[in-house]
Each structure stands twice: as C-alpha cells, then as structure tokens.
Amino acid sequence: MRASNKAYEDVAIHCSGYEKTSDNSFTNKTDDEDSVSCLNCKHFDEDEHCVLDLYDKVAESRGISPRNSEE
C-alpha cells in the first residue's frame, strides 16, 4: 500500500473525480459499501495509481500526507 487507508479516504472525500466501483454490488457487506476511498474508486488501478492523476494534486491541496509513513 502506497499510502495509509486514512490518506486514501481523505483524498477520495475531496476528489472531484471519485467514482465508486460497483464490484461489491453482489455482496452482503455493509461496512465497506458506504466508505469513500481511493481503494474503491473506479479510477484507481491495481498498482494503486490514480489514472486521472488527481491523487497527489488533491493530497497537496488539502494538506494530506500522500505517502505511508511506514515505508
């Protein structure tokens, strides 16, 4: 994971390009269905990269630490 879960959530909340994937539409899980995160955005690829190139711009403008401090 390139950033913390909290950073992914904070960025997604403020991102104009966020679009939730519909991959979980057949599950009965309710905990994660309502969460907003880059990890469940359709523009976030399997390499944890925003294909719209918005992650760093949003993180910087909102003062969100873009990288995981554990790396």
PDB file of C-alpha atoms in Angstrom, residues 15-58:
ATOM      1  CA  CYS A  15     -11.643  14.397  -5.080  1.00  0.00           C
ATOM      2  CA  SER A  16     -13.895  15.684  -7.851  1.00  0.00           C
ATOM      3  CA  GLY A  17     -13.134  12.588  -9.933  1.00  0.00           C
ATOM      4  CA  TYR A  18     -14.128   9.993  -7.320  1.00  0.00           C
ATOM      5  CA  GLU A  19     -16.489   7.329  -8.667  1.00  0.00           C
ATOM      6  CA  LYS A  20     -17.218   4.280  -6.556  1.00  0.00           C
ATOM      7  CA  THR A  21     -16.715   0.949  -8.256  1.00  0.00           C
ATOM      8  CA  SER A  22     -19.661  -1.385  -8.471  1.00  0.00           C
ATOM      9  CA  ASP A  23     -17.553  -4.503  -7.827  1.00  0.00           C
ATOM     10  CA  ASN A  24     -19.192  -5.105  -4.426  1.00  0.00           C
ATOM     11  CA  SER A  25     -22.744  -4.951  -5.757  1.00  0.00           C
ATOM     12  CA  PHE A  26     -23.325  -8.676  -5.159  1.00  0.00           C
ATOM     13  CA  THR A  27     -22.003  -8.850  -1.617  1.00  0.00           C
ATOM     14  CA  ASN A  28     -23.938  -8.511   1.603  1.00  0.00           C
ATOM     15  CA  LYS A  29     -21.236  -6.440   3.279  1.00  0.00           C
ATOM     16  CA  THR A  30     -22.474  -3.112   4.581  1.00  0.00           C
ATOM     17  CA  ASP A  31     -19.368  -1.897   6.403  1.00  0.00           C
ATOM     18  CA  ASP A  32     -17.332  -1.059   3.314  1.00  0.00           C
ATOM     19  CA  GLU A  33     -20.150  -0.309   0.889  1.00  0.00           C
ATOM     20  CA  ASP A  34     -20.632   3.238   2.146  1.00  0.00           C
ATOM     21  CA  SER A  35     -16.973   4.074   2.634  1.00  0.00           C
ATOM     22  CA  VAL A  36     -15.331   6.562   0.322  1.00  0.00           C
ATOM     23  CA  SER A  37     -11.736   5.708  -0.512  1.00  0.00           C
ATOM     24  CA  CYS A  38      -9.366   5.731  -3.443  1.00  0.00           C
ATOM     25  CA  LEU A  39      -9.229   1.963  -2.942  1.00  0.00           C
ATOM     26  CA  ASN A  40     -12.818   1.628  -4.173  1.00  0.00           C
ATOM     27  CA  CYS A  41     -12.675   4.307  -6.871  1.00  0.00           C
ATOM     28  CA  LYS A  42     -13.012   3.160 -10.460  1.00  0.00           C
ATOM     29  CA  HIS A  43     -10.097   5.428 -11.435  1.00  0.00           C
ATOM     30  CA  PHE A  44      -7.664   3.706  -9.052  1.00  0.00           C
ATOM     31  CA  ASP A  45      -5.836   0.844 -10.745  1.00  0.00           C
ATOM     32  CA  GLU A  46      -4.374  -2.369  -9.330  1.00  0.00           C
ATOM     33  CA  ASP A  47      -0.978  -0.657  -8.958  1.00  0.00           C
ATOM     34  CA  GLU A  48      -2.600   1.874  -6.575  1.00  0.00           C
ATOM     35  CA  HIS A  49      -2.306   4.705  -9.071  1.00  0.00           C
ATOM     36  CA  CYS A  50      -4.988   7.236  -9.933  1.00  0.00           C
ATOM     37  CA  VAL A  51      -5.431   7.002 -13.695  1.00  0.00           C
ATOM     38  CA  LEU A  52      -6.766  10.581 -13.686  1.00  0.00           C
ATOM     39  CA  ASP A  53      -3.551  11.701 -11.942  1.00  0.00           C
ATOM     40  CA  LEU A  54      -5.530  13.502  -9.231  1.00  0.00           C
ATOM     41  CA  TYR A  55      -4.263  11.844  -6.041  1.00  0.00           C
ATOM     42  CA  ASP A  56      -1.157  13.995  -5.492  1.00  0.00           C
ATOM     43  CA  LYS A  57      -2.961  17.203  -6.508  1.00  0.00           C
ATOM     44  CA  VAL A  58      -5.813  16.601  -4.057  1.00  0.00           C
TER      45      VAL A  58
END
